[in-house]
Coordinates of C-alpha atoms in Angstrom, one line a residue:
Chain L
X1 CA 43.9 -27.3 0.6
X2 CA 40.2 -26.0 0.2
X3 CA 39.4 -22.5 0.6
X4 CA 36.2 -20.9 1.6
X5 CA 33.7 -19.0 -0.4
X6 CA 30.9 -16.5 0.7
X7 CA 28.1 -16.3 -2.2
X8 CA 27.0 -12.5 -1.2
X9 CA 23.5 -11.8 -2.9
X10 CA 22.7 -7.8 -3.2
X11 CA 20.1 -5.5 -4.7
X12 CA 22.7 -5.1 -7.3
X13 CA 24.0 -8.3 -8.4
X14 CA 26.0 -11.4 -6.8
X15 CA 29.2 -11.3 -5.3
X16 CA 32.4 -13.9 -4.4
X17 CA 34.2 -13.6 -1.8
X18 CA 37.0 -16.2 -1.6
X19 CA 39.2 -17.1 1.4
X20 CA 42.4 -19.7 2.1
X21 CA 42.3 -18.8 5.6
X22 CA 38.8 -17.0 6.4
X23 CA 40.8 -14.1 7.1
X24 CA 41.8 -12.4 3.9
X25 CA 39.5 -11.8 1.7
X26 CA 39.0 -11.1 -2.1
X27 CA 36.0 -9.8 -4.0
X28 CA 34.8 -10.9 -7.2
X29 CA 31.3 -9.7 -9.0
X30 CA 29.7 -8.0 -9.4
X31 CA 28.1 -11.5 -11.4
X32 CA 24.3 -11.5 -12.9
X33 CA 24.3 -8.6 -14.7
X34 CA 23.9 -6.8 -11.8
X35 CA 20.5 -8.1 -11.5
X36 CA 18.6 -8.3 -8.0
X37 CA 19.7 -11.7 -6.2
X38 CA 17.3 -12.9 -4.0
X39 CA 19.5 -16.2 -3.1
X40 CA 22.2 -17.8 -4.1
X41 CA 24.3 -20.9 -3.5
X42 CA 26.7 -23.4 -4.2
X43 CA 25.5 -27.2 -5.7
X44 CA 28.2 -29.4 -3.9
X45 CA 27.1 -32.2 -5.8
X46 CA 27.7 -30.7 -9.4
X47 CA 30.1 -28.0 -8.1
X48 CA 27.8 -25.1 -10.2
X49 CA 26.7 -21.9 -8.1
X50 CA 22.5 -21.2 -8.5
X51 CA 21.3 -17.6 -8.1
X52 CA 17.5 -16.8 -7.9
X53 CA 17.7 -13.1 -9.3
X54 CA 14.4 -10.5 -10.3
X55 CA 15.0 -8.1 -12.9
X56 CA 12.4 -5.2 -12.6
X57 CA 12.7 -5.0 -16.4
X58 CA 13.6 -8.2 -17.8
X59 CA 11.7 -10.7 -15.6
X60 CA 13.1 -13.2 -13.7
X61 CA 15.7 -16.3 -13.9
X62 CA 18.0 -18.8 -12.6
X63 CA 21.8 -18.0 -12.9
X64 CA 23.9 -20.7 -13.1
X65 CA 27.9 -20.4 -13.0
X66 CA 29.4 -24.0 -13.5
X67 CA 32.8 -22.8 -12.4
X68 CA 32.4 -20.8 -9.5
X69 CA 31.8 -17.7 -11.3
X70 CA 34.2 -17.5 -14.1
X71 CA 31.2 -18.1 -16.4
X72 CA 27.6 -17.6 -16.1
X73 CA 24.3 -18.8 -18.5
X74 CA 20.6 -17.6 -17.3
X75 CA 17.2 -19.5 -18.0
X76 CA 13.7 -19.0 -16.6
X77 CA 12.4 -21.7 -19.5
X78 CA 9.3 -23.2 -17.8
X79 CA 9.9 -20.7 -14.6
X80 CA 5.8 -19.1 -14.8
X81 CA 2.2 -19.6 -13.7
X82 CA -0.4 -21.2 -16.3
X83 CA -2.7 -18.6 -17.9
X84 CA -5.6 -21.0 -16.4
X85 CA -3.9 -20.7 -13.0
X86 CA -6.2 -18.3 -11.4
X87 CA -3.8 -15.4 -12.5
X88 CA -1.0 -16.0 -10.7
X89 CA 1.7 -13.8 -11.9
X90 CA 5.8 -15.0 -11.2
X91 CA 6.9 -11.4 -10.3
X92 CA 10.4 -13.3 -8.3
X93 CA 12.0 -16.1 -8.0
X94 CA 13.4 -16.0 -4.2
X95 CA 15.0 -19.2 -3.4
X96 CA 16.9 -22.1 -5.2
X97 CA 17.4 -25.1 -3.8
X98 CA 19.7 -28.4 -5.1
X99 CA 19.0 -31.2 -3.1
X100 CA 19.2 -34.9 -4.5
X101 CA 19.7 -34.3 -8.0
X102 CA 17.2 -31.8 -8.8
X103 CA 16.8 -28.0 -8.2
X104 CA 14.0 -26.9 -6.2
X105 CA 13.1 -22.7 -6.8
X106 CA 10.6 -21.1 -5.0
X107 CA 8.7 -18.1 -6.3
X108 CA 6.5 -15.1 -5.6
X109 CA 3.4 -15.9 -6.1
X110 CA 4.1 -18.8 -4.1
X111 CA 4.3 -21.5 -6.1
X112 CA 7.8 -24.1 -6.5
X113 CA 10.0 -24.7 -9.3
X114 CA 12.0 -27.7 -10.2
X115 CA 14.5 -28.5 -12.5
X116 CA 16.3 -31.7 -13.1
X117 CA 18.8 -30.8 -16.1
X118 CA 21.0 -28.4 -14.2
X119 CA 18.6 -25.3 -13.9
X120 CA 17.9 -25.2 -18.0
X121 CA 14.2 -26.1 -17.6
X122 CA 12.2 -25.7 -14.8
X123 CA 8.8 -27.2 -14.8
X124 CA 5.5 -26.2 -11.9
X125 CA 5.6 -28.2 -9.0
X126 CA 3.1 -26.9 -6.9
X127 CA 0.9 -23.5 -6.2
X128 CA -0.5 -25.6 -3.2
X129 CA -4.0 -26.2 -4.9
X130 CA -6.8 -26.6 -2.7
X131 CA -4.6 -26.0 0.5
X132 CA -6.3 -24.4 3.1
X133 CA -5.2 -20.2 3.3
X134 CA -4.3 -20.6 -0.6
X135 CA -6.8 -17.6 -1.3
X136 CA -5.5 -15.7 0.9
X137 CA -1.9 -15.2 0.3
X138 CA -2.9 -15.1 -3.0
X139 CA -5.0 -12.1 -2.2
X140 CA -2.7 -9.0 -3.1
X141 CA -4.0 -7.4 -0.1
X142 CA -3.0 -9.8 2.2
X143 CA 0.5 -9.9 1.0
X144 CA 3.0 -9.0 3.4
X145 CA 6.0 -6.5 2.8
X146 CA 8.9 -8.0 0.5
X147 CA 6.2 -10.2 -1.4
X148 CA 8.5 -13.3 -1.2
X149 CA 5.9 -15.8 -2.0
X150 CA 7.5 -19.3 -1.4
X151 CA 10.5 -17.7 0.7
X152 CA 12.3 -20.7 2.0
X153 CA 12.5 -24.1 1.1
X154 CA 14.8 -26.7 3.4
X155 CA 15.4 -30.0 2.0
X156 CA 16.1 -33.5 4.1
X157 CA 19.3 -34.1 3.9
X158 CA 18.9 -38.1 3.5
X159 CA 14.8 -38.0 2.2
X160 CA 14.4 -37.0 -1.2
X161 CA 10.6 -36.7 -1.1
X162 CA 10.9 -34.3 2.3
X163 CA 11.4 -31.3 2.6
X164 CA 9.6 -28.1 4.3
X165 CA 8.8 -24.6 2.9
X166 CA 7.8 -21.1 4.3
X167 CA 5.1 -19.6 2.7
X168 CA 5.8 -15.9 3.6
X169 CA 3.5 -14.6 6.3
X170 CA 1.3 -17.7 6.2
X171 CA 2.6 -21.0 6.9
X172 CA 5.6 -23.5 7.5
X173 CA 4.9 -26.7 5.6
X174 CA 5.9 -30.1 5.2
X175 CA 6.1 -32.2 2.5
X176 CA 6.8 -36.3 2.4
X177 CA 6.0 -36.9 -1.2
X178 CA 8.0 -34.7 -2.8
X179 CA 5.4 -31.9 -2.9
X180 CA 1.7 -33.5 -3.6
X181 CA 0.8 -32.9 -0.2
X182 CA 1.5 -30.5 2.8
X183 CA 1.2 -30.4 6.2
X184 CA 0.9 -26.8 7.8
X185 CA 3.9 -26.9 10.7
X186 CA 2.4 -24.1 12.9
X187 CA 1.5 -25.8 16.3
X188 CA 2.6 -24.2 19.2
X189 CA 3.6 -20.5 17.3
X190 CA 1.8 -17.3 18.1
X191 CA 0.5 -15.1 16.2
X192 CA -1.2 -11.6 17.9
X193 CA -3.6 -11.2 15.0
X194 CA -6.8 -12.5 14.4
X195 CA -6.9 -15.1 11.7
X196 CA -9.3 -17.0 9.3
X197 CA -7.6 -21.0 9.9
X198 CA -6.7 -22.1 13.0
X199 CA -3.7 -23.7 11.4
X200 CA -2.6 -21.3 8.9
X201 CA -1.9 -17.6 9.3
X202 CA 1.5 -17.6 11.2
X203 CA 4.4 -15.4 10.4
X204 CA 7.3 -17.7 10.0
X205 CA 10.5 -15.8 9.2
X206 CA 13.5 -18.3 9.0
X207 CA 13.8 -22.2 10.3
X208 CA 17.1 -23.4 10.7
X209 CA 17.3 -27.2 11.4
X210 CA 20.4 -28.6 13.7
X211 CA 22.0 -32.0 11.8
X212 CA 20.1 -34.5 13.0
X213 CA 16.4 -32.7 11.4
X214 CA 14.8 -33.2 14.7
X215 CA 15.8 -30.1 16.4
X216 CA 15.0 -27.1 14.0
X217 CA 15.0 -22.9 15.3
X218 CA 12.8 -20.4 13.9
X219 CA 12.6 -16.8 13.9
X220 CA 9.6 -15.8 13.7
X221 CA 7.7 -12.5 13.4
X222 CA 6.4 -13.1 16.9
X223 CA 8.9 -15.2 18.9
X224 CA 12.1 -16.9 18.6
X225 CA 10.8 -21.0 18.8
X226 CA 12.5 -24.2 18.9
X227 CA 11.0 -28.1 17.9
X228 CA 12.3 -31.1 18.9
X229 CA 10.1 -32.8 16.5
X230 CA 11.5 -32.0 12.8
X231 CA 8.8 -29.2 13.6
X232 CA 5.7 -30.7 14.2
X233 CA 5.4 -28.8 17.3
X234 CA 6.9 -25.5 18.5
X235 CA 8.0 -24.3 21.7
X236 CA 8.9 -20.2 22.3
X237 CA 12.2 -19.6 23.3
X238 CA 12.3 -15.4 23.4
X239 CA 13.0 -15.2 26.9
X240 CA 16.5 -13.3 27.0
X241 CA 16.4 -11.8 23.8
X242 CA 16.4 -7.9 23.6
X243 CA 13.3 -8.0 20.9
X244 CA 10.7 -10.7 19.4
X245 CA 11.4 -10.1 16.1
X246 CA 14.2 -10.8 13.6
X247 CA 14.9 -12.1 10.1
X248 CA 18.6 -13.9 9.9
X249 CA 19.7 -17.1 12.1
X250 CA 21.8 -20.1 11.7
X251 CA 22.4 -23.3 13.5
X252 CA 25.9 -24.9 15.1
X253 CA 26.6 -27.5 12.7
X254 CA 28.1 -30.0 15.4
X255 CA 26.1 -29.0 18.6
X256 CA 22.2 -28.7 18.1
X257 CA 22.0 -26.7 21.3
X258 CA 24.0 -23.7 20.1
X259 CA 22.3 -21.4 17.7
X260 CA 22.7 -18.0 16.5
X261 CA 20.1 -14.9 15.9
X262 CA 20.0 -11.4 14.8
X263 CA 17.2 -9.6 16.9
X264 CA 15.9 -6.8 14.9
X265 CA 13.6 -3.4 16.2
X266 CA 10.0 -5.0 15.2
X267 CA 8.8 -1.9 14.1
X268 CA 9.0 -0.3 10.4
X269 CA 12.2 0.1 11.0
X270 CA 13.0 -3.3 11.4
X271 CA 17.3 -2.2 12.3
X272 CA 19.7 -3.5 15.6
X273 CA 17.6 -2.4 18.5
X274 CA 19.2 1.3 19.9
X275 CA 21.5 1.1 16.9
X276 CA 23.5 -1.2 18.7
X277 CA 24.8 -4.5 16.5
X278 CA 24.9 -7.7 17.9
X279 CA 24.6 -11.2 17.5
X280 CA 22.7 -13.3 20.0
X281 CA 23.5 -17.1 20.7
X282 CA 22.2 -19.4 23.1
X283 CA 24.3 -22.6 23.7
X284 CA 21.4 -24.4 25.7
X285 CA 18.8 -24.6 23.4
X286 CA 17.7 -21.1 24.1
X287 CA 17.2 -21.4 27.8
X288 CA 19.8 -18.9 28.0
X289 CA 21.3 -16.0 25.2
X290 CA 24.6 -14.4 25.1
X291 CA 25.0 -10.7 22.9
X292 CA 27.9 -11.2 20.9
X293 CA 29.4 -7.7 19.7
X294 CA 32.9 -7.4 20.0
X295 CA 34.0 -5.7 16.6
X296 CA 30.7 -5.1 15.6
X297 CA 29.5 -1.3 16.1
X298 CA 28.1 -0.7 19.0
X299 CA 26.3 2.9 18.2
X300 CA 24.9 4.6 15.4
X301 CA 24.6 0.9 13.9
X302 CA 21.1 1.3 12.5
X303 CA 21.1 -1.7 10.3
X304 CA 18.8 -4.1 9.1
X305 CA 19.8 -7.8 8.3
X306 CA 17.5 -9.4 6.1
X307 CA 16.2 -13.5 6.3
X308 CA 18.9 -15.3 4.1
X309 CA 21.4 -12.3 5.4
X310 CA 23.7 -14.8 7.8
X311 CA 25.1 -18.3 7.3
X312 CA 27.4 -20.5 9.1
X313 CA 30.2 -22.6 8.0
X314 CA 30.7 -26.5 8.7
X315 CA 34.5 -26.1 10.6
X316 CA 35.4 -27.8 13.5
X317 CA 35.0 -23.9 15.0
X318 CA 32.6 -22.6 13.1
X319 CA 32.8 -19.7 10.9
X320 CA 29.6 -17.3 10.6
X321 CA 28.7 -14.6 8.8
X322 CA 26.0 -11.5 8.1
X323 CA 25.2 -9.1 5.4
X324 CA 23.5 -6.1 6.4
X325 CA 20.5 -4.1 4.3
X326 CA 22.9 -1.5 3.8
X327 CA 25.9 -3.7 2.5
X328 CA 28.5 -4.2 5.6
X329 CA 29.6 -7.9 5.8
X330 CA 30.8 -9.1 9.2
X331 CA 32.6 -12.7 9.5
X332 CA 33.3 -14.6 12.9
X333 CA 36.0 -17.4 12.8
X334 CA 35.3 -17.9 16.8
X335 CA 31.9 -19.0 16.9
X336 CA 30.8 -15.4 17.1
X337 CA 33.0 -14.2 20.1
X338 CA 34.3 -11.7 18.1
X339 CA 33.6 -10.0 14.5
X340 CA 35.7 -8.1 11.5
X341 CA 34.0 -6.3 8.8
X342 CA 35.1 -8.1 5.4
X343 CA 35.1 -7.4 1.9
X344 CA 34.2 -3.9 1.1
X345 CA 31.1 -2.0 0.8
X346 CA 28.1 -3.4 -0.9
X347 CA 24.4 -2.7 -2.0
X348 CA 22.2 -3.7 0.7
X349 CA 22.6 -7.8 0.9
X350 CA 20.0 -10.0 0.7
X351 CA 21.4 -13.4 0.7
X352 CA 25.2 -14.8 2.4
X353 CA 25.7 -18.5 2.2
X354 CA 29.0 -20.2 3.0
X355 CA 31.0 -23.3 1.4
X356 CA 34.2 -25.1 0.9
X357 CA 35.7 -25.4 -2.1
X358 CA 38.8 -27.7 -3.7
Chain U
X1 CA 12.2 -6.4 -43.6
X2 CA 11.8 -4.8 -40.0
X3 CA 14.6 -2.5 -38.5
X4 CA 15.1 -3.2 -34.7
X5 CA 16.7 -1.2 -32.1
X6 CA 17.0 -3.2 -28.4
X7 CA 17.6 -1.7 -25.2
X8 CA 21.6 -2.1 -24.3
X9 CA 20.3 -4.5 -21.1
X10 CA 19.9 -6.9 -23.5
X11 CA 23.2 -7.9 -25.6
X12 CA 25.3 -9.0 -22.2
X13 CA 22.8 -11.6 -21.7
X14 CA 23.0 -13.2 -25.0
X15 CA 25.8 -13.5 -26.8
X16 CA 26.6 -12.3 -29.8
X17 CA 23.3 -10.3 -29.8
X18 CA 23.7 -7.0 -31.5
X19 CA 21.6 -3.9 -30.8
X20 CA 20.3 -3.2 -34.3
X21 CA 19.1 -5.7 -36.5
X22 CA 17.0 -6.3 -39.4
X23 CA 14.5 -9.4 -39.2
X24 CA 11.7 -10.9 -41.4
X25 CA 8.4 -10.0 -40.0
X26 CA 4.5 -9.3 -39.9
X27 CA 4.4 -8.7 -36.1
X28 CA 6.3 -7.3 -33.2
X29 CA 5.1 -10.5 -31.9
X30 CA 7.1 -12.3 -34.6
X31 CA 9.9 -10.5 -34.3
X32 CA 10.7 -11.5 -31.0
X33 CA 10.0 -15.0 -31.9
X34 CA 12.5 -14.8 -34.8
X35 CA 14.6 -13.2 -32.3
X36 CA 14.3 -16.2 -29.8
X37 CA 14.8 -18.7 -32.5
X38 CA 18.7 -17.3 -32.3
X39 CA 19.2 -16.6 -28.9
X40 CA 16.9 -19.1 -26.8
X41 CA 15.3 -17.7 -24.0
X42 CA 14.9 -14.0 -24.8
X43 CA 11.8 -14.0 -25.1
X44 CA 11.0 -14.6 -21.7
X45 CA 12.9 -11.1 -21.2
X46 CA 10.7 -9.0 -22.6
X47 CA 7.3 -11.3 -22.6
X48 CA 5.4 -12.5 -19.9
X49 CA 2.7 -15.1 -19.9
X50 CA -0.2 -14.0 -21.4
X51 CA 1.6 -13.9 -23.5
X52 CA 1.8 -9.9 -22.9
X53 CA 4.9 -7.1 -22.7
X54 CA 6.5 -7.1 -19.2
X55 CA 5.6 -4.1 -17.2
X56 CA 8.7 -1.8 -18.0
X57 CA 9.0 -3.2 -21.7
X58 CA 7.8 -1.0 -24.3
X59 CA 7.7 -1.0 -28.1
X60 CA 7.3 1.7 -30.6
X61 CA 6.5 0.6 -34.2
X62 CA 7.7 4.0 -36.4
X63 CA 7.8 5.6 -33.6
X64 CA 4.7 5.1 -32.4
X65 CA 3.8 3.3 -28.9
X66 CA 2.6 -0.4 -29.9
X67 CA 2.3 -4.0 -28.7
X68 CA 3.0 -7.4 -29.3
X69 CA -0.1 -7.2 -31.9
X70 CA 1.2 -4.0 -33.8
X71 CA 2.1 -5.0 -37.6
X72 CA 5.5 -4.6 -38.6
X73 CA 5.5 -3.6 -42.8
X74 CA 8.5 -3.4 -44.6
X75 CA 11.4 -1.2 -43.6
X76 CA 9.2 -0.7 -40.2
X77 CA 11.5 0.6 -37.5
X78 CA 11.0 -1.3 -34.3
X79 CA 12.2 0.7 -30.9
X80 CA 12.2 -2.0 -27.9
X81 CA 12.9 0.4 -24.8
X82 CA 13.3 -0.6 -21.1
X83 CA 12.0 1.9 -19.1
X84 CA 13.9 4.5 -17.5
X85 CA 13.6 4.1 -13.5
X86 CA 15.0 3.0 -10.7
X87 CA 18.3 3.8 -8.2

């Protein structure tokens, strides 16, 4: 019988939660050292976990556990910008990737990682030379908050050579050659600044793409959108929603019409608008959004949930799940009807991902 | 011969990495490469390209603030510290 297992990410280390019946719980961790985790998740191919952790001190690496956390080995060999580079300097790594083979990192500055030996060298993919808005989010004062970098990458699940990736407060891209060339993904977002490229300078939080890649969400810093053309163009979908703003969302992984988002305050404090926690859905594509909050605290709930904060599991009913910035985990086994804090108490989370395990 | 002291971040992540050792060389530089030689990759945890010391890595050669440049002479004592910070 497989079991499930929540790869929880924190300011102070990775944890493992493991499940036979997504009820009961049990906590291992915390794993890494108790470095930062920026992301972490499980290879299904090679069965290894990947964690993209920052040490203030020490720099930063890829974790690697090759049996789901009893043991753990570290390497950041070939993770780092050229001298000749223009300066660039690798202060993160804050997303891993395995997709076809290889590992995929991406890193702050924005540049991407891969590795093809199992995360024990990593070698430069790309810092986007000569892309158009390069200079700028390059430009330390044009960094936003977090400093991310390369804060999302989403590989095809049948393409090798495509995948897409967020550059943080700049740009979603697209790549069909495995990372030579990009294509900024922006057309039909807002933005309500005034910007230097008419296709680059958008805010893109989170993209979540329904199974078929043709249908993709994104949370954006401005707007909740939807495309029904692997992203090429964007519509806005907000309407409903109790804010514009938000970090953590996840698709239905049999229905490309349902998807789930947690609106946040857009202001600096960036928590559940009036302290009230809740879950939004729409099951229509975002014509229409439900608040989902039963077990969830409904006052005095002032927390934050941060981009790679929720995930969703592939069951027949679905099984999602959030980490807040202050450490609560909530878990949904009804397709977020209703919620049960899980686990314990943690540092503030910044990653959950989900998977099935023998 | 150098005597070096390492910060106690260090040991878990390499095994079998004690927290004083003695090891043959003209440099702090050096010593970390003879360092890396046994455990691979621990370098990169305390050097960043440049190559220069990561931001909240400091070394004192006889007790005296250096950096990777700083000569190591015989019976040298070499402090690697980690900075004291954070929550």
């Amino acid at each position: 019988m497989s079991k499930s297992m929540l790869l929880v990410g924190t300011r102070k280390g990775l944890f493992v939660l493991d499940s036979d019946d997504r009820s009961d719980w049990s906590v291992r961790g915390p794993y890494c050292e108790s470095w930062p985790i920026y992301h972490a998740v499980l290879d299904r191919d090679s069965g290894s976990i990947y964690a993209a952790a920052a040490s203030e001190w020490l720099g930063s690496a890829i974790w690697r556990s090759p049996d789901l956390g009893e043991t753990w080995e570290h390497s950041s060999e070939g993770l780092g910008y050229p001298e000749e580079d223009g300066g660039l300097r690798l202060s993160k790594v804050s997303n891993v990737m395995p997709a076809h083979g290889r590992l995929l990192v991406g890193g702050e500055s924005a540049g991407l990682f891969e590795s093809t030996d199992d995360g024990k060298t990593f070698s430069l993919l790309t810092t986007f030379e000569g892309q158009e808005g390069r200079e700028a989010w390059n430009d330390p004062e044009q960094q936003p908050p977090g400093h991310l970098g390369l804060s999302a990458i989403i590989p095809h699940p049948d393409e090798k050579d495509r995948f897409w990736v967020i550059v943080q407060g700049f740009s979603l891209f697209e790549t069909n050659d495995g990372g030579k060339t990009w294509e900024p993904r922006n057309k039909g977002l807002r933005r309500d600044w005034p910007a230097d490229y008419e296709d680059i300078g958008f805010c893109v939080h989170k993209v979540t793409p329904a199974s078929d890649f043709e249908r993709m969400y994104q949370q954006n810093h401005v707007g909740m959108h939807r495309s029904d053309d692997a992203g090429k163009t964007w519509t806005e979908i907000t309407e409903g929603l109790p804010t514009e703003f938000g970090f953590a969302a996840a698709t239905h992984p049999h229905d490309r019409d349902t998807f789930y988002v947690i609106p946040l305050d857009p202001g600096h404090g960036r928590t559940m608008p009036d302290g009230h926690a809740a879950v939004w859905r729409t099951r229509d594509a975002g014509s229409s959004w439900q608040q989902l909050d039963k077990g969830l605290p409904q006052e005095n709930a002032y927390v934050g949930v941060l981009r790679e904060g929720m995930a969703i599991d592939a069951h027949d009913e679905p099984g999602l799940y959030f980490g807040t910035s202050t450490g609560q985990l909530y878990a949904s086994t009804d397709e977020g009807d209703s919620w049960d804090q899980i686990g314990g108490l943690f540092p503030g989370i910044t990653s959950v991902t989900v998977a099935e395990v023998a | 011969m150098a005597e070096l002291h390492l910060p106690p971040v260090l040991p878990p992540l390499f095994p079998g990495l004690p927290r004083e050792l003695e090891v043959e060389a003209a440099t702090v530089n050096e010593a970390i490469d003879r360092l890396n030689e046994r455990w691979p990759g621990l370098r990169d945890r305390l050097v960043e390209p440049g190559p220069k010391l990561r931001p909240h890595i400091n070394v004192y050669v006889d007790r005296e603030r250096g950096g990777l440049d700083t000569e190591l002479a015989a019976g040298s004592r070499l402090d690697v510290i980690a900075a004291i910070s954070g929550g």
